[in-house]
Amino acid sequence: MVRRADAEQNRARILEVARVALEESGEATLQSIAKRAGIGQGTLYRHFPNREALVMAVHRRDVQELLDAAPALLAAHPPLTALRLWFDRLAVYGRIKHGLAGALHSVTRDKLAGEGYDPVVDTIALLLSACQDAGVVRADVDAEEVLLLVGFLWRIDLDDNWHTRSAHLLDLVMDALRGSA
């Protein structure tokens, strides 16, 4: 389906505004999101027929941005640095996911988790493999184990100290991954 440029701009604006609004409150309404985006409700509903469709689109966009970052980070940095920088992005995604969780029913949450799991594991595998090939991380760890290690990102309290705590915990994960490499 080919969209007009203004329709694409509206869609992108809705997704960005929705991401911020849902991060602030899982109770954000479609009406409040349309108002913040500076569009009418009809425009919002043309793109997203219901709240679940909008939340799913926000989630998918965030996951895709996260996945797309890995090859670019590997191209621009040594593998270990790329892995750590990607973990930082994963931490931000974890924070955003907290906001989205309140916006979804458990069935939708399960669907989102299922959709995102394999691509995230594949992306971690890409980064981890580059690090292992460079000899900078342990050879006896796989991508699913790394995802389990960083699972705290979805459970950490989103208080004023969340960024400092998550950065410290990610440093501990990096130390563990270097282990006896």
PDB file of C-alpha atoms in Angstrom:
ATOM      1  CA  MET A   1       0.000   0.000   0.000  1.00  0.00           C
ATOM      2  CA  VAL A   2       1.468   3.332  -1.082  1.00  0.00           C
ATOM      3  CA  ARG A   3       0.748   6.207   1.270  1.00  0.00           C
ATOM      4  CA  ARG A   4       0.862   9.880   0.491  1.00  0.00           C
ATOM      5  CA  ALA A   5       3.750  11.782   2.033  1.00  0.00           C
ATOM      6  CA  ASP A   6       1.464  13.715   4.398  1.00  0.00           C
ATOM      7  CA  ALA A   7      -0.193  10.465   5.515  1.00  0.00           C
ATOM      8  CA  GLU A   8       3.241   8.972   6.257  1.00  0.00           C
ATOM      9  CA  GLN A   9       4.191  12.104   8.193  1.00  0.00           C
ATOM     10  CA  ASN A  10       0.954  11.893  10.200  1.00  0.00           C
ATOM     11  CA  ARG A  11       1.578   8.220  10.970  1.00  0.00           C
ATOM     12  CA  ALA A  12       5.153   8.900  12.103  1.00  0.00           C
ATOM     13  CA  ARG A  13       3.983  11.841  14.243  1.00  0.00           C
ATOM     14  CA  ILE A  14       1.230   9.723  15.839  1.00  0.00           C
ATOM     15  CA  LEU A  15       3.696   6.945  16.664  1.00  0.00           C
ATOM     16  CA  GLU A  16       6.204   9.335  18.225  1.00  0.00           C
ATOM     17  CA  VAL A  17       3.558  11.157  20.273  1.00  0.00           C
ATOM     18  CA  ALA A  18       1.984   7.851  21.310  1.00  0.00           C
ATOM     19  CA  ARG A  19       5.358   6.509  22.452  1.00  0.00           C
ATOM     20  CA  VAL A  20       5.878   9.510  24.729  1.00  0.00           C
ATOM     21  CA  ALA A  21       2.269   9.565  25.973  1.00  0.00           C
ATOM     22  CA  LEU A  22       2.211   5.839  26.747  1.00  0.00           C
ATOM     23  CA  GLU A  23       5.581   6.042  28.458  1.00  0.00           C
ATOM     24  CA  GLU A  24       4.187   8.790  30.680  1.00  0.00           C
ATOM     25  CA  SER A  25       0.968   6.905  31.361  1.00  0.00           C
ATOM     26  CA  GLY A  26      -0.315   3.552  30.237  1.00  0.00           C
ATOM     27  CA  GLU A  27      -3.771   5.114  30.503  1.00  0.00           C
ATOM     28  CA  ALA A  28      -3.231   7.670  27.703  1.00  0.00           C
ATOM     29  CA  THR A  29      -6.329   7.804  25.526  1.00  0.00           C
ATOM     30  CA  LEU A  30      -6.501   7.892  21.749  1.00  0.00           C
ATOM     31  CA  GLN A  31      -8.208  11.274  22.039  1.00  0.00           C
ATOM     32  CA  SER A  32      -5.345  12.700  24.121  1.00  0.00           C
ATOM     33  CA  ILE A  33      -2.773  11.264  21.711  1.00  0.00           C
ATOM     34  CA  ALA A  34      -4.553  12.769  18.687  1.00  0.00           C
ATOM     35  CA  LYS A  35      -4.705  16.147  20.429  1.00  0.00           C
ATOM     36  CA  ARG A  36      -0.988  16.043  21.346  1.00  0.00           C
ATOM     37  CA  ALA A  37      -0.139  15.051  17.765  1.00  0.00           C
ATOM     38  CA  GLY A  38      -2.137  18.014  16.455  1.00  0.00           C
ATOM     39  CA  ILE A  39      -4.446  15.871  14.349  1.00  0.00           C
ATOM     40  CA  GLY A  40      -8.105  14.986  14.400  1.00  0.00           C
ATOM     41  CA  GLN A  41      -9.386  11.728  15.841  1.00  0.00           C
ATOM     42  CA  GLY A  42     -10.499  10.637  12.376  1.00  0.00           C
ATOM     43  CA  THR A  43      -6.912  10.859  11.128  1.00  0.00           C
ATOM     44  CA  LEU A  44      -5.723   8.756  14.048  1.00  0.00           C
ATOM     45  CA  TYR A  45      -8.425   6.133  13.462  1.00  0.00           C
ATOM     46  CA  ARG A  46      -7.567   5.940   9.741  1.00  0.00           C
ATOM     47  CA  HIS A  47      -4.077   4.828  10.734  1.00  0.00           C
ATOM     48  CA  PHE A  48      -4.945   2.871  13.879  1.00  0.00           C
ATOM     49  CA  PRO A  49      -8.511   1.546  14.190  1.00  0.00           C
ATOM     50  CA  ASN A  50      -8.163   0.931  17.940  1.00  0.00           C
ATOM     51  CA  ARG A  51      -5.849   1.446  20.880  1.00  0.00           C
ATOM     52  CA  GLU A  52      -4.338  -2.016  20.640  1.00  0.00           C
ATOM     53  CA  ALA A  53      -3.332  -1.429  17.009  1.00  0.00           C
ATOM     54  CA  LEU A  54      -1.588   1.813  17.999  1.00  0.00           C
ATOM     55  CA  VAL A  55       0.228   0.263  20.949  1.00  0.00           C
ATOM     56  CA  MET A  56       1.314  -2.687  18.800  1.00  0.00           C
ATOM     57  CA  ALA A  57       2.635  -0.301  16.132  1.00  0.00           C
ATOM     58  CA  VAL A  58       4.586   1.698  18.737  1.00  0.00           C
ATOM     59  CA  HIS A  59       6.094  -1.506  20.097  1.00  0.00           C
ATOM     60  CA  ARG A  60       7.004  -2.832  16.651  1.00  0.00           C
ATOM     61  CA  ARG A  61       8.651   0.453  15.700  1.00  0.00           C
ATOM     62  CA  ASP A  62      10.684   0.513  18.910  1.00  0.00           C
ATOM     63  CA  VAL A  63      11.823  -3.084  18.459  1.00  0.00           C
ATOM     64  CA  GLN A  64      12.779  -2.463  14.833  1.00  0.00           C
ATOM     65  CA  GLU A  65      14.835   0.587  15.794  1.00  0.00           C
ATOM     66  CA  LEU A  66      16.580  -1.497  18.433  1.00  0.00           C
ATOM     67  CA  LEU A  67      17.316  -4.291  15.961  1.00  0.00           C
ATOM     68  CA  ASP A  68      18.504  -1.905  13.251  1.00  0.00           C
ATOM     69  CA  ALA A  69      20.988  -0.291  15.628  1.00  0.00           C
ATOM     70  CA  ALA A  70      23.171  -3.414  15.994  1.00  0.00           C
ATOM     71  CA  PRO A  71      24.754  -3.546  12.514  1.00  0.00           C
ATOM     72  CA  ALA A  72      25.358   0.211  12.567  1.00  0.00           C
ATOM     73  CA  LEU A  73      27.004  -0.018  15.976  1.00  0.00           C
ATOM     74  CA  LEU A  74      29.199  -2.909  14.811  1.00  0.00           C
ATOM     75  CA  ALA A  75      30.242  -0.902  11.749  1.00  0.00           C
ATOM     76  CA  ALA A  76      31.185   2.118  13.852  1.00  0.00           C
ATOM     77  CA  HIS A  77      32.735   0.542  16.963  1.00  0.00           C
ATOM     78  CA  PRO A  78      34.804  -2.394  18.160  1.00  0.00           C
ATOM     79  CA  PRO A  79      32.525  -5.373  18.935  1.00  0.00           C
ATOM     80  CA  LEU A  80      32.655  -5.051  22.736  1.00  0.00           C
ATOM     81  CA  THR A  81      31.832  -1.343  22.589  1.00  0.00           C
ATOM     82  CA  ALA A  82      29.024  -2.026  20.100  1.00  0.00           C
ATOM     83  CA  LEU A  83      27.568  -4.644  22.445  1.00  0.00           C
ATOM     84  CA  ARG A  84      27.652  -2.265  25.419  1.00  0.00           C
ATOM     85  CA  LEU A  85      26.138   0.596  23.418  1.00  0.00           C
ATOM     86  CA  TRP A  86      23.400  -1.736  22.199  1.00  0.00           C
ATOM     87  CA  PHE A  87      22.718  -2.744  25.815  1.00  0.00           C
ATOM     88  CA  ASP A  88      22.277   0.960  26.602  1.00  0.00           C
ATOM     89  CA  ARG A  89      19.643   1.146  23.864  1.00  0.00           C
ATOM     90  CA  LEU A  90      18.048  -2.009  25.245  1.00  0.00           C
ATOM     91  CA  ALA A  91      17.848  -0.303  28.655  1.00  0.00           C
ATOM     92  CA  VAL A  92      15.990   2.653  27.143  1.00  0.00           C
ATOM     93  CA  TYR A  93      13.691   0.227  25.352  1.00  0.00           C
ATOM     94  CA  GLY A  94      13.094  -1.561  28.681  1.00  0.00           C
ATOM     95  CA  ARG A  95      12.031   1.742  30.204  1.00  0.00           C
ATOM     96  CA  ILE A  96       9.656   2.434  27.328  1.00  0.00           C
ATOM     97  CA  LYS A  97       8.295  -1.101  27.552  1.00  0.00           C
ATOM     98  CA  HIS A  98       7.315  -0.431  31.188  1.00  0.00           C
ATOM     99  CA  GLY A  99       4.995   2.331  29.960  1.00  0.00           C
ATOM    100  CA  LEU A 100       3.544   0.195  27.200  1.00  0.00           C
ATOM    101  CA  ALA A 101       2.899  -2.705  29.560  1.00  0.00           C
ATOM    102  CA  GLY A 102       0.273  -0.689  31.385  1.00  0.00           C
ATOM    103  CA  ALA A 103      -1.434   0.038  28.092  1.00  0.00           C
ATOM    104  CA  LEU A 104      -1.966  -3.558  27.101  1.00  0.00           C
ATOM    105  CA  HIS A 105      -4.005  -6.539  28.148  1.00  0.00           C
ATOM    106  CA  SER A 106      -2.053  -9.656  29.072  1.00  0.00           C
ATOM    107  CA  VAL A 107      -2.958 -11.409  25.810  1.00  0.00           C
ATOM    108  CA  THR A 108      -1.489  -8.543  23.810  1.00  0.00           C
ATOM    109  CA  ARG A 109       1.594  -8.458  26.045  1.00  0.00           C
ATOM    110  CA  ASP A 110       2.156 -12.139  25.316  1.00  0.00           C
ATOM    111  CA  LYS A 111       1.802 -11.472  21.586  1.00  0.00           C
ATOM    112  CA  LEU A 112       4.277  -8.590  21.737  1.00  0.00           C
ATOM    113  CA  ALA A 113       6.786 -10.631  23.696  1.00  0.00           C
ATOM    114  CA  GLY A 114       6.450 -13.509  21.247  1.00  0.00           C
ATOM    115  CA  GLU A 115       6.952 -11.258  18.217  1.00  0.00           C
ATOM    116  CA  GLY A 116      10.010  -9.560  19.623  1.00  0.00           C
ATOM    117  CA  TYR A 117      11.807 -12.480  21.239  1.00  0.00           C
ATOM    118  CA  ASP A 118      13.432 -14.196  18.248  1.00  0.00           C
ATOM    119  CA  PRO A 119      14.571 -10.995  16.504  1.00  0.00           C
ATOM    120  CA  VAL A 120      16.109  -9.683  19.748  1.00  0.00           C
ATOM    121  CA  VAL A 121      17.888 -13.001  20.365  1.00  0.00           C
ATOM    122  CA  ASP A 122      19.154 -12.952  16.763  1.00  0.00           C
ATOM    123  CA  THR A 123      20.466  -9.407  17.234  1.00  0.00           C
ATOM    124  CA  ILE A 124      22.208 -10.316  20.478  1.00  0.00           C
ATOM    125  CA  ALA A 125      23.695 -13.336  18.662  1.00  0.00           C
ATOM    126  CA  LEU A 126      25.068 -11.027  15.951  1.00  0.00           C
ATOM    127  CA  LEU A 127      26.732  -8.771  18.507  1.00  0.00           C
ATOM    128  CA  LEU A 128      27.883 -11.621  20.721  1.00  0.00           C
ATOM    129  CA  SER A 129      29.380 -13.529  17.783  1.00  0.00           C
ATOM    130  CA  ALA A 130      31.386 -10.473  16.738  1.00  0.00           C
ATOM    131  CA  CYS A 131      32.688 -10.159  20.298  1.00  0.00           C
ATOM    132  CA  GLN A 132      33.522 -13.873  20.489  1.00  0.00           C
ATOM    133  CA  ASP A 133      35.273 -13.763  17.100  1.00  0.00           C
ATOM    134  CA  ALA A 134      37.345 -10.851  18.397  1.00  0.00           C
ATOM    135  CA  GLY A 135      38.156 -12.860  21.534  1.00  0.00           C
ATOM    136  CA  VAL A 136      36.792 -10.208  23.893  1.00  0.00           C
ATOM    137  CA  VAL A 137      33.960 -12.179  25.513  1.00  0.00           C
ATOM    138  CA  ARG A 138      33.575 -15.700  26.794  1.00  0.00           C
ATOM    139  CA  ALA A 139      32.998 -18.395  24.195  1.00  0.00           C
ATOM    140  CA  ASP A 140      30.710 -20.415  26.480  1.00  0.00           C
ATOM    141  CA  VAL A 141      27.730 -18.039  26.495  1.00  0.00           C
ATOM    142  CA  ASP A 142      24.920 -17.787  23.968  1.00  0.00           C
ATOM    143  CA  ALA A 143      22.435 -15.079  23.025  1.00  0.00           C
ATOM    144  CA  GLU A 144      19.505 -16.484  25.018  1.00  0.00           C
ATOM    145  CA  GLU A 145      21.665 -16.586  28.148  1.00  0.00           C
ATOM    146  CA  VAL A 146      22.650 -12.959  27.597  1.00  0.00           C
ATOM    147  CA  LEU A 147      18.992 -11.985  27.207  1.00  0.00           C
ATOM    148  CA  LEU A 148      18.244 -13.707  30.514  1.00  0.00           C
ATOM    149  CA  LEU A 149      21.129 -11.813  32.130  1.00  0.00           C
ATOM    150  CA  VAL A 150      19.784  -8.444  31.010  1.00  0.00           C
ATOM    151  CA  GLY A 151      16.179  -9.311  31.878  1.00  0.00           C
ATOM    152  CA  PHE A 152      16.425  -6.986  34.885  1.00  0.00           C
ATOM    153  CA  LEU A 153      15.927  -4.101  32.446  1.00  0.00           C
ATOM    154  CA  TRP A 154      12.222  -4.932  32.329  1.00  0.00           C
ATOM    155  CA  ARG A 155      11.938  -5.187  36.107  1.00  0.00           C
ATOM    156  CA  ILE A 156      13.976  -2.279  37.411  1.00  0.00           C
ATOM    157  CA  ASP A 157      11.986   0.421  39.198  1.00  0.00           C
ATOM    158  CA  LEU A 158      11.552   3.514  37.062  1.00  0.00           C
ATOM    159  CA  ASP A 159      12.507   5.952  39.766  1.00  0.00           C
ATOM    160  CA  ASP A 160      14.930   8.867  39.485  1.00  0.00           C
ATOM    161  CA  ASN A 161      17.826   6.423  39.853  1.00  0.00           C
ATOM    162  CA  TRP A 162      16.823   3.890  37.158  1.00  0.00           C
ATOM    163  CA  HIS A 163      19.434   5.013  34.632  1.00  0.00           C
ATOM    164  CA  THR A 164      22.333   4.850  37.105  1.00  0.00           C
ATOM    165  CA  ARG A 165      21.207   1.468  38.433  1.00  0.00           C
ATOM    166  CA  SER A 166      20.681  -0.048  34.995  1.00  0.00           C
ATOM    167  CA  ALA A 167      24.058   1.272  33.766  1.00  0.00           C
ATOM    168  CA  HIS A 168      25.780  -0.258  36.797  1.00  0.00           C
ATOM    169  CA  LEU A 169      24.032  -3.596  36.300  1.00  0.00           C
ATOM    170  CA  LEU A 170      24.903  -3.564  32.587  1.00  0.00           C
ATOM    171  CA  ASP A 171      28.543  -2.944  33.529  1.00  0.00           C
ATOM    172  CA  LEU A 172      28.361  -6.036  35.747  1.00  0.00           C
ATOM    173  CA  VAL A 173      26.929  -8.038  32.828  1.00  0.00           C
ATOM    174  CA  MET A 174      29.748  -6.815  30.586  1.00  0.00           C
ATOM    175  CA  ASP A 175      32.320  -7.827  33.221  1.00  0.00           C
ATOM    176  CA  ALA A 176      30.733 -11.279  33.435  1.00  0.00           C
ATOM    177  CA  LEU A 177      30.734 -11.644  29.647  1.00  0.00           C
ATOM    178  CA  ARG A 178      34.417 -10.728  29.437  1.00  0.00           C
ATOM    179  CA  GLY A 179      35.110 -13.290  32.145  1.00  0.00           C
ATOM    180  CA  SER A 180      38.043 -15.399  31.005  1.00  0.00           C
ATOM    181  CA  ALA A 181      37.871 -14.380  27.353  1.00  0.00           C
TER     182      ALA A 181
END
